[in-house]
PDB file of C-alpha atoms in Angstrom:
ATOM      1  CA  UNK I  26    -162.998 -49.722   9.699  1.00  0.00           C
ATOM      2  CA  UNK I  27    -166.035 -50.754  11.632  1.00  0.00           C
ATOM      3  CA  UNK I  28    -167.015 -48.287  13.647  1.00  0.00           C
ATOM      4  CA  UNK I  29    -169.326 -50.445  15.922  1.00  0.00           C
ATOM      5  CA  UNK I  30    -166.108 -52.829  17.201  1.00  0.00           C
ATOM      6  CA  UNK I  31    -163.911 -49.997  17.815  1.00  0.00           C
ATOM      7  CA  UNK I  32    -166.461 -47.323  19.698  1.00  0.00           C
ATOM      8  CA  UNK I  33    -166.813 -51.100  21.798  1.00  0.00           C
ATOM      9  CA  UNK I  34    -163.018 -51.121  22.295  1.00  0.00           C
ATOM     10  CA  UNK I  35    -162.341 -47.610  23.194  1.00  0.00           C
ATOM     11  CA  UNK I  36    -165.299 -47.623  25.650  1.00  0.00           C
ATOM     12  CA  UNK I  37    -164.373 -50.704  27.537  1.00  0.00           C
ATOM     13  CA  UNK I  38    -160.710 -49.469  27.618  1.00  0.00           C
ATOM     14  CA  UNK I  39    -162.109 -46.171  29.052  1.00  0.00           C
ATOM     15  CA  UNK I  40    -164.345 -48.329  31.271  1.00  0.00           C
ATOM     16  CA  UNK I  41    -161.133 -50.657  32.577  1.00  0.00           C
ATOM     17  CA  UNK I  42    -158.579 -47.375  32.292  1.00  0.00           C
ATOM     18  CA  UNK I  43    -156.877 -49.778  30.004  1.00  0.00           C
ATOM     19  CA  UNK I  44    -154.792 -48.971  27.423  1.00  0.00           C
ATOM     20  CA  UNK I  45    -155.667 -50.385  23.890  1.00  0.00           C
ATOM     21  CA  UNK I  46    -154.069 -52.225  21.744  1.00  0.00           C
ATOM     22  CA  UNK I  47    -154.968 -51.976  17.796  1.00  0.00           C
ATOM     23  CA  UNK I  48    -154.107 -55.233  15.747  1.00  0.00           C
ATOM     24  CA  UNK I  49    -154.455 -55.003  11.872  1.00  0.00           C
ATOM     25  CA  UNK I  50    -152.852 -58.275  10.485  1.00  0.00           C
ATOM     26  CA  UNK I  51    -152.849 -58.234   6.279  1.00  0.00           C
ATOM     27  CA  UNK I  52    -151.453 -61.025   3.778  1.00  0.00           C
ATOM     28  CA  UNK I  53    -150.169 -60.273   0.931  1.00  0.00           C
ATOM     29  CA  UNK I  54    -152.738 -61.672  -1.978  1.00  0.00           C
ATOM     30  CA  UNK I  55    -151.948 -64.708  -3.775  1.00  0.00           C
ATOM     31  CA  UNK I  56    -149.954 -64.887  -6.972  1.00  0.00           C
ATOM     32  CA  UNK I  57    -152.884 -67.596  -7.877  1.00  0.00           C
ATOM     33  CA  UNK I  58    -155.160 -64.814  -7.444  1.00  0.00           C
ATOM     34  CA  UNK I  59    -153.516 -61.979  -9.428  1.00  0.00           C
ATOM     35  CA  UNK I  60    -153.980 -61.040 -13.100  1.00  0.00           C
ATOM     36  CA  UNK I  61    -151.471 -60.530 -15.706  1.00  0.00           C
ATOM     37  CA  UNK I  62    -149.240 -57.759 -14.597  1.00  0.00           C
ATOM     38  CA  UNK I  63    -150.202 -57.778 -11.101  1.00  0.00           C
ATOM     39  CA  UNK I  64    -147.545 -60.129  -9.842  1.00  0.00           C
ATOM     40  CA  UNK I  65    -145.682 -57.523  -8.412  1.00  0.00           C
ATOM     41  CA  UNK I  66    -148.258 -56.883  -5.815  1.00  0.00           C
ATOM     42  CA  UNK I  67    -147.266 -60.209  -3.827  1.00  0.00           C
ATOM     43  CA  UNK I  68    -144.456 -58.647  -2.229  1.00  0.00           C
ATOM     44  CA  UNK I  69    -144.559 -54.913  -2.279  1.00  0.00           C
ATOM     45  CA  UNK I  70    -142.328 -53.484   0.233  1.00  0.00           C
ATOM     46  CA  UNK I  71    -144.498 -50.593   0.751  1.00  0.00           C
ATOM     47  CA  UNK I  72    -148.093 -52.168   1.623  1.00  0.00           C
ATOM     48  CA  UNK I  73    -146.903 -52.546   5.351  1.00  0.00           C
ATOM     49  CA  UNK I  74    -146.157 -48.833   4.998  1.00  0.00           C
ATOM     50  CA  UNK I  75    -149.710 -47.968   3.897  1.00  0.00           C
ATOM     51  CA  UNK I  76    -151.656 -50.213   6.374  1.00  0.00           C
ATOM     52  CA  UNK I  77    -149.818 -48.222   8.974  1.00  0.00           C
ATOM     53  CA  UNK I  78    -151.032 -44.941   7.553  1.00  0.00           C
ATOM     54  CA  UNK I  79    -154.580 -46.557   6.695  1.00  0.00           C
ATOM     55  CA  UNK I  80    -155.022 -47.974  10.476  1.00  0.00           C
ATOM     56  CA  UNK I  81    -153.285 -44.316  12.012  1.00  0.00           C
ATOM     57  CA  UNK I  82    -155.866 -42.672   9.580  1.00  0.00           C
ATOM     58  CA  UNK I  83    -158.913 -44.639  10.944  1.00  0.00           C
ATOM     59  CA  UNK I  84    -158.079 -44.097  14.692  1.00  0.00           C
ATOM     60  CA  UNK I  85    -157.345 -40.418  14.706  1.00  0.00           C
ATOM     61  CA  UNK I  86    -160.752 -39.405  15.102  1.00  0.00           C
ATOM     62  CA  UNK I  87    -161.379 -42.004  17.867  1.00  0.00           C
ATOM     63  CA  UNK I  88    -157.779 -40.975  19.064  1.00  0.00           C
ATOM     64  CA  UNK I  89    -159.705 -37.455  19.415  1.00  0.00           C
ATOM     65  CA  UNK I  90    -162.832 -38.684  21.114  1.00  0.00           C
ATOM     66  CA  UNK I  91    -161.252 -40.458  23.541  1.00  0.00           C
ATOM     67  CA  UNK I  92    -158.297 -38.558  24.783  1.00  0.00           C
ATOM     68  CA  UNK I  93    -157.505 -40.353  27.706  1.00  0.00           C
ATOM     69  CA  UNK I  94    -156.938 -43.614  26.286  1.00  0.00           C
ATOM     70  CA  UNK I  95    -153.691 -44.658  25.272  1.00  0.00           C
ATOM     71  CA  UNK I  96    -153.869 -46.285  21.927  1.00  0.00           C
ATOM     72  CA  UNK I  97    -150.443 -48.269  20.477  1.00  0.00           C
ATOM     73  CA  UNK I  98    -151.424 -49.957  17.195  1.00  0.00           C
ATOM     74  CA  UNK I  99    -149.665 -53.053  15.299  1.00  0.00           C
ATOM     75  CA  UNK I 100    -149.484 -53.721  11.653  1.00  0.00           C
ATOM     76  CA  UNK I 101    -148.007 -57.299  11.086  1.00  0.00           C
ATOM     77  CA  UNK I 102    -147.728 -59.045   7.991  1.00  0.00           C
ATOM     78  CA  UNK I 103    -149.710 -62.341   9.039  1.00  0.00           C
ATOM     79  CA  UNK I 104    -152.362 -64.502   9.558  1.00  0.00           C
ATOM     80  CA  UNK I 105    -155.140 -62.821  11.391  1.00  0.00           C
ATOM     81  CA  UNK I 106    -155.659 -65.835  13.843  1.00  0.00           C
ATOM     82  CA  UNK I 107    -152.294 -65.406  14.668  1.00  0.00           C
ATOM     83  CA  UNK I 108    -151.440 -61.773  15.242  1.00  0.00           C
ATOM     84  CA  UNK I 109    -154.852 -61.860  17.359  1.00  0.00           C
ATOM     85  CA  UNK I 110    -154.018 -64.653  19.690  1.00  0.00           C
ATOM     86  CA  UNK I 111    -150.559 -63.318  20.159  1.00  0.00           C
ATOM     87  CA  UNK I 112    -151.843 -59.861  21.113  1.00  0.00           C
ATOM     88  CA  UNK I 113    -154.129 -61.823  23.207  1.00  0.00           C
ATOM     89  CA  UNK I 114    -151.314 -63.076  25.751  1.00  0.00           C
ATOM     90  CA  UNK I 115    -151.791 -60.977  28.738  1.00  0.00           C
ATOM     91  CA  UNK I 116    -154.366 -59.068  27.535  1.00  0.00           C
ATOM     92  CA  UNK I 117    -157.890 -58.600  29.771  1.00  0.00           C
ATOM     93  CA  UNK I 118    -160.391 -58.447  27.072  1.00  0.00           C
ATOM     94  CA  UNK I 119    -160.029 -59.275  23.184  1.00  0.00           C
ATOM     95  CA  UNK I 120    -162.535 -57.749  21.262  1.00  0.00           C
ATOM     96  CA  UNK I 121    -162.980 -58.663  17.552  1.00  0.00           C
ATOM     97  CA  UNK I 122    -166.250 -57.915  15.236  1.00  0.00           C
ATOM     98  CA  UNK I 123    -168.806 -60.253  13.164  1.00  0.00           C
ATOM     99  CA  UNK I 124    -170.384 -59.536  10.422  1.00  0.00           C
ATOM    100  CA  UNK I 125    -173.908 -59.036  10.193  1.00  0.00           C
ATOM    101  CA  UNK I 126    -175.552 -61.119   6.990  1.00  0.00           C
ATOM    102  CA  UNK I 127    -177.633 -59.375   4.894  1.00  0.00           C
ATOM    103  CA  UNK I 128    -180.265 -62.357   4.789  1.00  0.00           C
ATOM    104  CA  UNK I 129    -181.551 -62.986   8.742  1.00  0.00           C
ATOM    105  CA  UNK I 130    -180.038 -66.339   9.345  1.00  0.00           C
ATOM    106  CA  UNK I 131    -178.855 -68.539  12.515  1.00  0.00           C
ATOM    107  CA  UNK I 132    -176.199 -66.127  14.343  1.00  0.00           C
ATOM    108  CA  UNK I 133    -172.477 -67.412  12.799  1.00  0.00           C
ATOM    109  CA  UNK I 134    -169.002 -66.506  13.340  1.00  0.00           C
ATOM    110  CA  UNK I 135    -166.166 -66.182  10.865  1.00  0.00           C
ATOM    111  CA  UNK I 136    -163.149 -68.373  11.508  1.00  0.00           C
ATOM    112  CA  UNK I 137    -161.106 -65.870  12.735  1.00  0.00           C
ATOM    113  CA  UNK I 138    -163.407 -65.444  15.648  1.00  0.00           C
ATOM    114  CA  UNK I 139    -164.305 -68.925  16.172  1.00  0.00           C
ATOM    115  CA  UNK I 140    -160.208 -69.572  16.407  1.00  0.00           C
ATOM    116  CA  UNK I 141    -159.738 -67.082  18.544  1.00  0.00           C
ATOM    117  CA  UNK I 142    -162.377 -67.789  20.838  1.00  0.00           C
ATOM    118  CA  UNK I 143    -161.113 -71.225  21.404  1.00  0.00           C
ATOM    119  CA  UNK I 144    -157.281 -70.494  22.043  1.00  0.00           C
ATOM    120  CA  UNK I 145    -157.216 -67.257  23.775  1.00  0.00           C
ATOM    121  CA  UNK I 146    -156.339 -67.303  27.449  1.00  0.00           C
ATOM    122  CA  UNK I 147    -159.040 -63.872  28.147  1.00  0.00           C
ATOM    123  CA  UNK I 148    -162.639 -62.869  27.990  1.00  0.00           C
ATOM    124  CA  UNK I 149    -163.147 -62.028  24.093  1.00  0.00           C
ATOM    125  CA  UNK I 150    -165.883 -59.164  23.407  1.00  0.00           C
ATOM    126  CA  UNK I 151    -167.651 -60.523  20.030  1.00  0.00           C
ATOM    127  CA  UNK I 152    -169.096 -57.347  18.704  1.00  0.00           C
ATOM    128  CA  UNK I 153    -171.369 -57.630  15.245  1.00  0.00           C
ATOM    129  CA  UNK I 154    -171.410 -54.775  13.009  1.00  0.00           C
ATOM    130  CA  UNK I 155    -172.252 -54.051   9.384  1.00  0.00           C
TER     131      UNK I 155
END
């Protein structure tokens, strides 16, 4: 949860009396990554389960805040690239965070934000945060 990128999205939702639309993609981790025993984790059928509770969790309290904006949020097991420019279709602003580096360096994005800067169709609202 950064709070930073989603106080950004709920105000300019408010702002444009849009309704928001939440997009948590998640991958499940490589086998090649996993230690002995945790093979099993590659395809549990109940992580989708608790991103959706983890994400509802998260945006109750700016659910509460901001009362009169209509929130739907997705959970889809994917690339984030993907799930972001696909949300992206028809959508008037796309707002996605950047890190902040601990060491003071040149101003970088992450690839997810440089892809979806360069294939999205709408304004995109690059918001850095901690």
């Amino acid at each position: 949860p950064c709070d930073e990128v989603i106080e950004f999205a709920f105000e300019a939702a408010l702002a444009r009396r849009a309704r928001l639309r939440v997009v948590h993609a998640w991958r499940p981790p490589s086998a090649l990554g996993l230690g002995p025993g945790e093979v099993a984790l590659v395809d549990d059928p109940f992580r989708a389960d608790e991103w959706q509770g983890f994400v509802s969790a998260v945006l109750q309290v700016w659910r509460d805040k901001y009362p009169d904006v209509e929130v739907w949020q997705t959970v889809v097991r994917e690339k984030a690239t993907t799930a972001l420019v696909r949300a992206a279709s028809g959508a008037g602003l796309l707002v996605v965070g950047r890190r902040i580096a601990d060491r003071p360096t040149l101003a970088r994005t992450g690839p997810v934000t440089h892809a979806v800067i360069h294939h999205v169709a709408c304004p995109v609202a690059v918001v850095p945060h901690r």
